[in-house]
Coordinates of C-alpha atoms in Angstrom, one line a residue:
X1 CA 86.6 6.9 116.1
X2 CA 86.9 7.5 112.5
X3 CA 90.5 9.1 112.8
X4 CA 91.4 6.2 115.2
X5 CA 90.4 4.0 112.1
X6 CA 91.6 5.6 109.2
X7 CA 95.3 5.7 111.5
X8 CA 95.0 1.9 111.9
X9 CA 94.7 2.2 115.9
X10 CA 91.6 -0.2 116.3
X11 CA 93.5 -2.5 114.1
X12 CA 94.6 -5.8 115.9
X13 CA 98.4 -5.6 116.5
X14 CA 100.6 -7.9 114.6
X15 CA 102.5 -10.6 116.5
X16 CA 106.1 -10.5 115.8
X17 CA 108.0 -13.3 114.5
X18 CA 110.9 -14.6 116.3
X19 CA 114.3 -14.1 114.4
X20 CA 115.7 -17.6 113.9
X21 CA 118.8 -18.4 115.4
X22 CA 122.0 -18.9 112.7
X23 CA 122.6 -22.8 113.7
X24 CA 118.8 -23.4 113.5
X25 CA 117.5 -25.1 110.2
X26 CA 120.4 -25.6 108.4
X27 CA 118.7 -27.5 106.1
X28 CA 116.5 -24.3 105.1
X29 CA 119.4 -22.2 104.6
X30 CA 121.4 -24.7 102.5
X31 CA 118.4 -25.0 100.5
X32 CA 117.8 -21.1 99.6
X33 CA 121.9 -20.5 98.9
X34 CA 121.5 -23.3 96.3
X35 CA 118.7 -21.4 94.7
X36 CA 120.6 -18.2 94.5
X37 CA 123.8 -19.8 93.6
X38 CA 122.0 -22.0 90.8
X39 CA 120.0 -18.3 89.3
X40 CA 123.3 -16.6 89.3
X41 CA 125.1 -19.7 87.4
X42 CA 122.6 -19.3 84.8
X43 CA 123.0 -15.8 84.4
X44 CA 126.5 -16.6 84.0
X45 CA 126.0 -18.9 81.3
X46 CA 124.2 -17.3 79.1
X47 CA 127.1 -14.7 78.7
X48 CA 129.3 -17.4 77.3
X49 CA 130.2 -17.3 73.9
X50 CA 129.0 -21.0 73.3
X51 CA 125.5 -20.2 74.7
X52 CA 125.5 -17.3 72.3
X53 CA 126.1 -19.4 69.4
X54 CA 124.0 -22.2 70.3
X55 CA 121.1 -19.1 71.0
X56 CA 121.9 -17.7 67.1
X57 CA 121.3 -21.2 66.0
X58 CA 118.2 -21.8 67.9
X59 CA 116.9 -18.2 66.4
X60 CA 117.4 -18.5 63.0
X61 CA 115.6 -22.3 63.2
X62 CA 112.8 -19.9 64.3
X63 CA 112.8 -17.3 61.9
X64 CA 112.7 -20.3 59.1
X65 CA 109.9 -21.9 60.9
X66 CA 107.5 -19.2 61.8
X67 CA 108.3 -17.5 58.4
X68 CA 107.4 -20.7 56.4
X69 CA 111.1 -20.5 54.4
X70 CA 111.7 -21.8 51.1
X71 CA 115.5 -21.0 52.1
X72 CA 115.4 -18.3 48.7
X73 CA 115.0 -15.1 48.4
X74 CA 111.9 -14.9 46.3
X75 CA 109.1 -13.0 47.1
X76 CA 106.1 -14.8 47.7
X77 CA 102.4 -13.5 47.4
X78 CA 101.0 -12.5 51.1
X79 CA 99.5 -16.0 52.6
X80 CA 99.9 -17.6 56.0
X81 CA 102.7 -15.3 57.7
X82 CA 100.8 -12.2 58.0
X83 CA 97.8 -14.2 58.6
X84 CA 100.3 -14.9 61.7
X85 CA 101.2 -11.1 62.2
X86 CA 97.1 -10.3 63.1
X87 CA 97.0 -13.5 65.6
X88 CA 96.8 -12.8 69.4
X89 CA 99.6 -15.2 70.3
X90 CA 101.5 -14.9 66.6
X91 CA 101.4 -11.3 66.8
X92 CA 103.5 -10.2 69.9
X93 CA 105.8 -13.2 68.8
X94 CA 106.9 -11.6 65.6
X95 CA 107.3 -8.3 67.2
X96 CA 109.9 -9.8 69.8
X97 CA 111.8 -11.7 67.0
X98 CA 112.4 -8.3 64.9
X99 CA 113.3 -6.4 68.3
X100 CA 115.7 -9.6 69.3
X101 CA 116.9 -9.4 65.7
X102 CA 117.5 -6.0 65.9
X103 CA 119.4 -6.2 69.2
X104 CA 121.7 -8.5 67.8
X105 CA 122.5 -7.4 64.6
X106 CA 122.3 -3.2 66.1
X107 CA 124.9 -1.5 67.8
X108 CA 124.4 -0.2 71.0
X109 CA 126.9 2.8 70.4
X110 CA 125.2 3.4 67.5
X111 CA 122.1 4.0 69.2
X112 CA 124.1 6.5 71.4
X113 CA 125.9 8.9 68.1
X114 CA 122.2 9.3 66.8
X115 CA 121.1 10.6 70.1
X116 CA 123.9 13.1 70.7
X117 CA 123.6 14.6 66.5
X118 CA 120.3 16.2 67.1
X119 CA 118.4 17.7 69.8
X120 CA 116.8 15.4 71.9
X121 CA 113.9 16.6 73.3
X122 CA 111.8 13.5 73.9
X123 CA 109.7 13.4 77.5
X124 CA 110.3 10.0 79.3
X125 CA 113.2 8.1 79.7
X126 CA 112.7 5.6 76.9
X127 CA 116.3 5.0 75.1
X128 CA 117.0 4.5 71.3
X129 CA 116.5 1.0 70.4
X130 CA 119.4 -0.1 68.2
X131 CA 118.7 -0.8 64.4
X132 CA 119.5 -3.4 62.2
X133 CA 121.7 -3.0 59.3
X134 CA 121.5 -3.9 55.6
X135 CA 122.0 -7.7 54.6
X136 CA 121.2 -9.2 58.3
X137 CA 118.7 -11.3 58.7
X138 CA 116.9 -8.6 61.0
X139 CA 116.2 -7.5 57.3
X140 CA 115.5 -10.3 55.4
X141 CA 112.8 -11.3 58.2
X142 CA 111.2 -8.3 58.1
X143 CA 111.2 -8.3 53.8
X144 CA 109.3 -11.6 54.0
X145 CA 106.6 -10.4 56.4
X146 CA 106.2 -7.4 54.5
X147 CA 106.5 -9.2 50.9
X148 CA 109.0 -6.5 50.6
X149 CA 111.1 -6.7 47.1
X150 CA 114.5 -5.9 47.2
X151 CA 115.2 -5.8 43.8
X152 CA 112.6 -3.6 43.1
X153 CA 114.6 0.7 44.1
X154 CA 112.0 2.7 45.6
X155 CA 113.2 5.9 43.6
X156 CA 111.8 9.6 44.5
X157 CA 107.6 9.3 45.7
X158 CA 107.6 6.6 43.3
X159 CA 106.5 3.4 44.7
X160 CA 106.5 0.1 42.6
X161 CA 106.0 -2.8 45.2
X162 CA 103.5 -5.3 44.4
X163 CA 102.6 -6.4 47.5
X164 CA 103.9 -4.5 49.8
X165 CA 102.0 -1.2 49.9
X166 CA 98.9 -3.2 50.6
X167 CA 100.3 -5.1 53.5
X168 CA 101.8 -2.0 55.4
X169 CA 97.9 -0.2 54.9
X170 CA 96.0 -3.8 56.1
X171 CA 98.6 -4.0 59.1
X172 CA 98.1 -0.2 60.2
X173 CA 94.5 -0.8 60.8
X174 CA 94.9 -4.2 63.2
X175 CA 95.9 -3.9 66.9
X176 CA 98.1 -6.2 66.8
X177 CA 99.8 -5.6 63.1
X178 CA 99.7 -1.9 64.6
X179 CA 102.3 -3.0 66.8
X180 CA 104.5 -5.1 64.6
X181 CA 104.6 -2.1 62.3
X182 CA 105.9 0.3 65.0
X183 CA 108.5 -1.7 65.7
X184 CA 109.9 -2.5 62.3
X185 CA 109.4 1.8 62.1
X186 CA 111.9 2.1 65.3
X187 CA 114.3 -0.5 64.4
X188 CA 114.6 -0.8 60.5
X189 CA 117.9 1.2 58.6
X190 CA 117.5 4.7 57.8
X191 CA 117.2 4.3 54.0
X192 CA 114.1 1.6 54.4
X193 CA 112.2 4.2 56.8
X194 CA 111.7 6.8 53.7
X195 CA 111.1 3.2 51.7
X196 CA 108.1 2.2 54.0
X197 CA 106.8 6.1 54.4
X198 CA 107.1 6.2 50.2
X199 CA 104.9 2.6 49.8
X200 CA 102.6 2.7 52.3
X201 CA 101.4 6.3 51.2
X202 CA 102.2 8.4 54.4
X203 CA 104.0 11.2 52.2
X204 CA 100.7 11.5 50.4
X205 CA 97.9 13.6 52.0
X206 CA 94.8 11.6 51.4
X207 CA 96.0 8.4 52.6
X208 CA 97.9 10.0 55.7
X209 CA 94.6 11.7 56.4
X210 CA 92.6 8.2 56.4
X211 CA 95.5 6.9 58.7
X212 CA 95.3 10.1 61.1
X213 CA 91.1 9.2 61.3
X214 CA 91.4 5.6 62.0
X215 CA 91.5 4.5 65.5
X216 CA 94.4 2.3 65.2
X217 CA 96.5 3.2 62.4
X218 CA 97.1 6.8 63.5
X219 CA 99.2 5.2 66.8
X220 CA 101.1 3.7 63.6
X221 CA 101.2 7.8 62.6
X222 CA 102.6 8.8 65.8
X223 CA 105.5 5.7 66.1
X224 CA 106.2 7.2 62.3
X225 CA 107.0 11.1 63.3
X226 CA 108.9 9.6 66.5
X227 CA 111.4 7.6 64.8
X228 CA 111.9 10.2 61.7
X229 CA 115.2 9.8 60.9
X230 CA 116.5 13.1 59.0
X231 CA 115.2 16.6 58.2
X232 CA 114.2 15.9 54.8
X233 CA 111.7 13.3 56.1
X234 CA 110.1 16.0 58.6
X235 CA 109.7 18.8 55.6
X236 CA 107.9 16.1 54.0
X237 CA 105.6 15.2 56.6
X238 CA 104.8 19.0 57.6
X239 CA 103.6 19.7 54.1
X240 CA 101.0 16.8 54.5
X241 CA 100.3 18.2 57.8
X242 CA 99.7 21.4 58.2
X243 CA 96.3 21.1 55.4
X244 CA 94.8 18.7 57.7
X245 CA 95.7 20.4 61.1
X246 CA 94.6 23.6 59.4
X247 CA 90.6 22.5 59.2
X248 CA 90.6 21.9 62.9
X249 CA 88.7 18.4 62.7
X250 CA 92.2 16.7 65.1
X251 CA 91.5 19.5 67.3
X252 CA 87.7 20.0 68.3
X253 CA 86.8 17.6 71.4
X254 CA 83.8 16.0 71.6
X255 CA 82.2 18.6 74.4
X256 CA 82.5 21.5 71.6
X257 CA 80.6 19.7 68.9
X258 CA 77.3 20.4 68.0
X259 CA 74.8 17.4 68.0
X260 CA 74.8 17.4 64.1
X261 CA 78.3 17.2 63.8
X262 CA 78.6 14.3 66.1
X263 CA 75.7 12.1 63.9
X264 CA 77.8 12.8 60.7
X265 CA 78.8 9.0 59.1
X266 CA 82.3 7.6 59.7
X267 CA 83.3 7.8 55.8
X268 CA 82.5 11.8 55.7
X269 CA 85.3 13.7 55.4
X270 CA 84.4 16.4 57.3
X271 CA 84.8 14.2 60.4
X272 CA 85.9 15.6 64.0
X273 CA 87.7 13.9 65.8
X274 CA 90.2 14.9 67.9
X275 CA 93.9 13.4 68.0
X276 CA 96.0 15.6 69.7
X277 CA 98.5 12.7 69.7
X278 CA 99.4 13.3 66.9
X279 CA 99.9 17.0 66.9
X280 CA 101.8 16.6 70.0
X281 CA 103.8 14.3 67.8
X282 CA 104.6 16.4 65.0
X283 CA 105.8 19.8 67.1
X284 CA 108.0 16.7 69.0
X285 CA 109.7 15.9 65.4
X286 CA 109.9 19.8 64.4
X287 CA 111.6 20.9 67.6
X288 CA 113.8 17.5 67.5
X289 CA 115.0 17.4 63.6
X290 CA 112.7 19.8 61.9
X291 CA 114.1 23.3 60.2
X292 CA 113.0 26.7 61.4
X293 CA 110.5 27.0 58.2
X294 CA 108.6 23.4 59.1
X295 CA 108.5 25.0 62.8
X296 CA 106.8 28.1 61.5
X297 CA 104.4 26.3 59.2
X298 CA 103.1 23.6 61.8
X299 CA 102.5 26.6 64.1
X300 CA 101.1 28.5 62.3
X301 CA 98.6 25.7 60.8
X302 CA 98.0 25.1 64.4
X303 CA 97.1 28.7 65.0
X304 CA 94.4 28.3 61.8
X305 CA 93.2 25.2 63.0
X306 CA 92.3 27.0 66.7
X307 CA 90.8 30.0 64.5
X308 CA 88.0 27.4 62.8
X309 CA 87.1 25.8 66.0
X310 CA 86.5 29.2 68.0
X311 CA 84.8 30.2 64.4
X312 CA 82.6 27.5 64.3
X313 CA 81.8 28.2 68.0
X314 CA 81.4 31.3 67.6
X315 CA 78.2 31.3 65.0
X316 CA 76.0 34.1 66.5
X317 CA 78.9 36.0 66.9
X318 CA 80.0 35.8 63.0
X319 CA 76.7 36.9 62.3
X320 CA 77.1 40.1 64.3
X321 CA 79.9 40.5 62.6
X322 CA 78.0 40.5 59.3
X323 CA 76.3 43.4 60.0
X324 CA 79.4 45.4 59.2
X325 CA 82.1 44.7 62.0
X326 CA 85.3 43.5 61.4
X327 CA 85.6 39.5 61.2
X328 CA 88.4 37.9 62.3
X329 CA 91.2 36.6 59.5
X330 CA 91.2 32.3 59.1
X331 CA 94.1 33.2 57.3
X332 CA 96.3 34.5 60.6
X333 CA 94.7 32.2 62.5
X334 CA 94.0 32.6 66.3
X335 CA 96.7 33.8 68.6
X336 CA 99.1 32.1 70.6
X337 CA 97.8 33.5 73.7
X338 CA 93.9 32.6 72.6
X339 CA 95.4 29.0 71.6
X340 CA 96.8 28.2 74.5
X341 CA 93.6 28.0 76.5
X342 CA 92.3 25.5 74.0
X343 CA 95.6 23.5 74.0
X344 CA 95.5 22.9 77.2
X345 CA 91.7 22.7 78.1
X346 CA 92.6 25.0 81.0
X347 CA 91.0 28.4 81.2
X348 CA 92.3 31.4 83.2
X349 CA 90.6 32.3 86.5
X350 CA 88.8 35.3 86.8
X351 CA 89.8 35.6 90.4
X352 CA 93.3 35.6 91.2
X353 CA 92.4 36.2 94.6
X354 CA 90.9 33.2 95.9
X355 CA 92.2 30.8 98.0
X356 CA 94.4 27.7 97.4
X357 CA 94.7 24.4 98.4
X358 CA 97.1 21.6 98.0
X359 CA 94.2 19.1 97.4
X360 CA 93.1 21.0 94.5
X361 CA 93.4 19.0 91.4
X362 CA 94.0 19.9 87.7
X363 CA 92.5 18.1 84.4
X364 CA 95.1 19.6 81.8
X365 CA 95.1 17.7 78.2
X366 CA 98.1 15.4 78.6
X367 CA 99.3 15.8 74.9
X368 CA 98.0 19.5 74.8
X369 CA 100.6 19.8 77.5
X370 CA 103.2 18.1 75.9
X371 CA 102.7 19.5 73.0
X372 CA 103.6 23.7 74.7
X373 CA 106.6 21.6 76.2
X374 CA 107.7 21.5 72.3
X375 CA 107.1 24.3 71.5
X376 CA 109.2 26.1 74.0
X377 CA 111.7 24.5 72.8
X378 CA 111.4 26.7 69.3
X379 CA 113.8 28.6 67.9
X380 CA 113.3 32.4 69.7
X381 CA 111.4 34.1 66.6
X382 CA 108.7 31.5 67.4
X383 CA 108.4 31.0 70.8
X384 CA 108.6 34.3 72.4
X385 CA 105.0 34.6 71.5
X386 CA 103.7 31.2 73.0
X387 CA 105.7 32.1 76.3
X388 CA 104.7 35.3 76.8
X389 CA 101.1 34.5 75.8
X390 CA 101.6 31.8 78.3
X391 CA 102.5 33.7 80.8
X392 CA 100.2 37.0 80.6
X393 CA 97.2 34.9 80.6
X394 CA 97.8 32.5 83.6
X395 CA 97.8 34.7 86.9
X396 CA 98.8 33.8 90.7
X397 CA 96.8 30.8 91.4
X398 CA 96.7 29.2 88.4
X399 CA 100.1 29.5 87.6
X400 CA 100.8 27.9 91.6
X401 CA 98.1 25.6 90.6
X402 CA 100.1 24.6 87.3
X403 CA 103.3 24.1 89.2
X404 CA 101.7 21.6 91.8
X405 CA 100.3 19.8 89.0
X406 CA 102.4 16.7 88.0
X407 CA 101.9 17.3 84.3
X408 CA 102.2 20.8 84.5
X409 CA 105.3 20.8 86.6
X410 CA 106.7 18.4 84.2
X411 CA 105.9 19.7 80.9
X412 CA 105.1 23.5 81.2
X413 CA 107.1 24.5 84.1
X414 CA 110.3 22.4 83.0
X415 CA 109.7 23.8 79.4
X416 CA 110.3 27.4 80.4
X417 CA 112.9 27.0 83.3
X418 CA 115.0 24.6 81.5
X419 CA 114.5 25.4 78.0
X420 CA 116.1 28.2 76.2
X421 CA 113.3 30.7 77.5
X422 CA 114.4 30.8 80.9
X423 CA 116.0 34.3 81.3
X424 CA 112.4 35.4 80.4
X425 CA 110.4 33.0 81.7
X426 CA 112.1 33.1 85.4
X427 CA 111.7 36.6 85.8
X428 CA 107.6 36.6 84.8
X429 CA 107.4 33.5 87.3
X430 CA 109.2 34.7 89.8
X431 CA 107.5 38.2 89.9
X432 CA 104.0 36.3 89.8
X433 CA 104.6 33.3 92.3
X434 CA 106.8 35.3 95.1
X435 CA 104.1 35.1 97.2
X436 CA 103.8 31.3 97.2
X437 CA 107.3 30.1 96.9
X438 CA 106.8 28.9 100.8
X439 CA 103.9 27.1 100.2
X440 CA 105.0 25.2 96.9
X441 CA 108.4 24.6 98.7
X442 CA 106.4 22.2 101.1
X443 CA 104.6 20.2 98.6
X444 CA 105.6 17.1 97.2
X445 CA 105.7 18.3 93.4
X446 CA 105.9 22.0 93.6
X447 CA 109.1 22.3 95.7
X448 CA 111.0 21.0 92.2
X449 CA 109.5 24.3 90.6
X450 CA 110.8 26.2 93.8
X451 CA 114.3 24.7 92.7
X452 CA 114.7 25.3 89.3
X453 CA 113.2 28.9 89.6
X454 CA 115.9 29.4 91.9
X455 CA 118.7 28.3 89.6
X456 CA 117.5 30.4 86.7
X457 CA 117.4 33.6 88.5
X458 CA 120.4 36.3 88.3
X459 CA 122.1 36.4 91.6
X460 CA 120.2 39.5 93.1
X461 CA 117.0 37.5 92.7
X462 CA 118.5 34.4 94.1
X463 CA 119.1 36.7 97.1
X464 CA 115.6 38.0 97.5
X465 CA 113.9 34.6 97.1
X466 CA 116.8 32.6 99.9
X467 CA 115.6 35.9 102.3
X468 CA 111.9 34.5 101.7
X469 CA 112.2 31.2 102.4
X470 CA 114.0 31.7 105.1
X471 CA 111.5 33.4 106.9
X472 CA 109.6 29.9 106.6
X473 CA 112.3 27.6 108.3
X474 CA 109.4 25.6 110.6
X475 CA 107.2 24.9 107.6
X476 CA 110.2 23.8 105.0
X477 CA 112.3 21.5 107.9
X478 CA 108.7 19.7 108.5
X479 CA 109.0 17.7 105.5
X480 CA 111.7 16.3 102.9
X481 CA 110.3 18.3 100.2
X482 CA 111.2 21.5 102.2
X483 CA 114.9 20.6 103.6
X484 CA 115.8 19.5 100.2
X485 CA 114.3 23.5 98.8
X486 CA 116.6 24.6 101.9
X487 CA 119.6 22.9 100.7
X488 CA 119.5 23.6 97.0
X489 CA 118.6 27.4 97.6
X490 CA 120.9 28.1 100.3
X491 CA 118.8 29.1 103.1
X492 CA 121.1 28.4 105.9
X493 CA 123.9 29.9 104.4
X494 CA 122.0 32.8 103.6
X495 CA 121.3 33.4 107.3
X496 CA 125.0 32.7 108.2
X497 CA 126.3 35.7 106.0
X498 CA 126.8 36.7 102.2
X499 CA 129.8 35.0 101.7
X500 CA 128.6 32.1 103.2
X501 CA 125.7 32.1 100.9
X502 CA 127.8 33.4 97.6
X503 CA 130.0 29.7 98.3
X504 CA 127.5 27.7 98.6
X505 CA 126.3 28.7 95.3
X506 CA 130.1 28.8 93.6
X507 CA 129.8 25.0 95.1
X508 CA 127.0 24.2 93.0
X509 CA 127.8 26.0 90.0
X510 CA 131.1 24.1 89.8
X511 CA 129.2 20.8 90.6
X512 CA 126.7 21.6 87.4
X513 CA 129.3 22.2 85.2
X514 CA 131.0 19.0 85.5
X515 CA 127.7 17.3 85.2
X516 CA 127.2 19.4 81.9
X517 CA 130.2 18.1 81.0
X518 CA 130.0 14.8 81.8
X519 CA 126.4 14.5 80.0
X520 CA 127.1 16.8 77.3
X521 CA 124.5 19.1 77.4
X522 CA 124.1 22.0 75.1
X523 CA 121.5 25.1 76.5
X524 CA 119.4 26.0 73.3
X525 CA 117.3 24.8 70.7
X526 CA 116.9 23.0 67.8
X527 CA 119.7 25.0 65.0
X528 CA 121.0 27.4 68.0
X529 CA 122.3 24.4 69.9
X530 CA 123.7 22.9 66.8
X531 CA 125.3 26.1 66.0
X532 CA 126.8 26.7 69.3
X533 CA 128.9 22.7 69.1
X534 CA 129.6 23.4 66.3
X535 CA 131.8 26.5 66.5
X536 CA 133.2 25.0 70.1
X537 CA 134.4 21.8 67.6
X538 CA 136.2 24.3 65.3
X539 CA 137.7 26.2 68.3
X540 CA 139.2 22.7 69.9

């Protein structure tokens, strides 16, 4: 009976409707092609030229309004407008009129150059937002809610606003000033993005500390070291950094913290509390437009910042260790295959043996996770460590678990098999997940691991693994998941003969090839990538 119910068979059956004749209700019909006709004529209008100017008019009879215009360009003292920038209603408002200022005044293709110059190694989908340029009134709006003076050059660290410095710090710490900031961060000219970090102190290590504690302003943080603009901006960042990622107070959670450290007062400085947003932030900006030497440094102040957590952990232990055995060096910090545990909040199985199932679930730290995405994507000097750390500590089932895993598939799996580290990575995983390829081939998020394992084999491999999937044809033509495994890998083909097989796969190398072309990809990472464009520029 329970089955029946949970199959919907006791359910009462739905009567059908009767389909309406076409010459029935003709008046109905009219009526709903009016509506669509009359959506689609305003759609139409608003791509006129005239309803464009008539919009430009209507906007900047907004920004005088809401901005309380004197129609100068003095600077006046902070007063009712970023009163208006902390409202509920006000707040969103002003965020929309920079982004539609932005939008007007940016260009698009712009948007699409800055993309294509560096590495771009953001997870999601999100695109650039275009930025406005110097003199527009994308600008001028944003000076006047800032109290920003143009006159005044914001030369080296040297900050000399009146007003401004104070308004930036104040906004950081609202929710909804948070946001108005973040957007003025993502859309503002390149030159007033080192202006802001300069006056509102984020180049400076105490104040980007108390931004990094509070609960608002360090989203403010992250939007910063997501819309750096050039690598001079992420070398000065990572020096601020890598002191405070080195004491390990952004890295301990609150389960590892003894009860005295959690009573300790707000305004302490020896605070804990963890934000691995914005570490998962800063290895995004090294591996995006940071230099091999920032790379090295944030790793390796990550590495010391494990080493004081496990240390602090680890009390009784350090006092055995006083008796005359050998401590382990803060300085080196932990290793990469001891961090990884803690970066991920996953620890490895002491039985590889056991049994699997599909309804197993995984509770992996989301930015922990995205943050070993990043890093994969390191030049080879600093990854090789992380990846083959990574992949001597998982075994069998967690690695199968991992892959199943919608944030591990995404993040960990994709970082090894389509970053730079596959030749290594696909041979370890391979070796270690044989056994399971069927199985993860059925499943609704591990059959894309089955895939892209496949692709990054050499061809001998690719043989082997289309020989063990097709010993599974009933389980992989049961589902979608599995057909679609059987198409990409060639299973069919493989039964039909070797040159069968060997042309199906010519087929789809020729087909990625013109998508890599299309897209303009680049394999590689960070200066290799550059590297390799550039010498195929000189050569054309």
């Amino acid at each position: 009976v329970l089955a029946a119910t949970r199959r919907g068979k006791l359910k009462d059956k739905k009567k059908k409707k009767k389909k309406r004749k076409p010459g029935s209700d003709e008046g109905s019909s009219a009526e709903n092609k009016a509506t669509v006709m009359k959506k689609m004529n305003v759609i139409a209008d608003c791509q006129t030229s005239d309803f464009q100017s008539n919009a430009d008019v209507m906007l900047k009879e907004m920004v005088q309004i809401l901005s309380l215009s004197d129609n100068t360009n003095n600077v006046q003292p902070p007063g009712e407008l970023q009163q208006r920038t902390c409202h509920p209603s006000g707040g969103p408002l002003l965020v929309q009129i920079v982004r539609l200022l932005s939008y007007r005044d940016g260009s698009k293709q712009e948007a699409k150059k800055q993309g294509k110059d560096s590495a771009d190694r953001r997870l999601g989908i999100l695109p650039y937002e275009p930025k406005y340029s110097s003199g527009s009134d994308a600008e001028a709006f944003v000076h006047k809610l800032l109290c920003w003076d143009a006159n005044i050059p914001v030369e080296g660290d040297d900050a000399k606003q009146p007003h401004a410095g104070d308004i930036i710090y104040g906004l950081s710490g609202e929710p909804r000033g948070s946001i108005l900031l973040e957007a003025i961060f993502r859309s503002c000219p390149d030159e007033f993005h080192d202006a802001l970090c300069v006056v509102g102190g984020f180049y400076d290590e105490a104040t980007l500390k108390e931004y990094i504690y509070h609960g608002v302003s360090n989203f403010v943080v992250q939007a910063l070291l997501n819309s750096l603009r050039n690598r001079g901006q992420a070398n000065k960042m990572v020096k601020c950094l890598c002191p405070i990622i080195e004491d390990g107070s952004l890295l301990q959670p609150k389960k590892h913290r003894a009860p005295d450290e959690q009573a300790v007062d707000e305004n302490s400085d020896n605070k804990n509390i963890q934000r691995m947003g914005i570490i998962w932030r800063a290895v995004e900006m090294c591996s995006s437009s940071g230099s091999s030497q920032d790379q090295e440094q944030l790793i390796h102040a990550l590495m010391r910042g494990f080493a004081s957590i496990s240390a602090g952990d680890d009390d009784n232990a350090a006092k055995k260790n006083s008796d005359g055995k050998k401590k382990r060096s803060k300085s080196k910090g932990l290793s990469a295959k001891g961090s990884i545990p803690l970066l991920l909040g996953l620890t490895a199985s002491s039985d590889d043996e056991e049994a699997y199932s599909s309804g197993e679930r995984l509770t992996l730290n989301a930015a922990g996770a995205r943050t070993l995405f990043h890093i994969f994507q390191f030049t080879e000097r600093l990854r090789s460590e992380w990846v083959n750390g990574f992949l001597s500590l998982y075994g069998t089932n967690d690695l199968a678990k991992i892959a199943n895993d919608g944030l591990g598939s995404r993040c960990i799996m994709d970082g090894l098999l389509d970053g730079p580290a596959k030749e290594v990575a696909s041979k370890s995983l391979y070796s270690k997940l044989f056994d399971r390829l069927p199985f993860l081939a059925a499943e609704r998020v591990g059959h894309h691991v089955v895939m892209k394992l496949f692709h990054a084999l050499p061809y001998d491999e690719k043989a082997v693994m289309s020989a063990e999937l097709s010993h599974s044809l009933n389980r992989l033509g049961s589902n979608a998941m599995g057909r679609s495994v059987m198409a990409s890998c060639a299973v069919k083909e493989y039964l039909e003969g070797e040159n069968a097989w060997r042309e199906a796969l010519a087929k789809q190398k020729v087909n990625e090839e013109w998508l890599k072309d299309i897209l303009g990809e680049d394999s590689g990472s960070g200066d290799e990538a550059g590297g390799k464009s550039r010498k195929k520029r000189r050569k054309e």
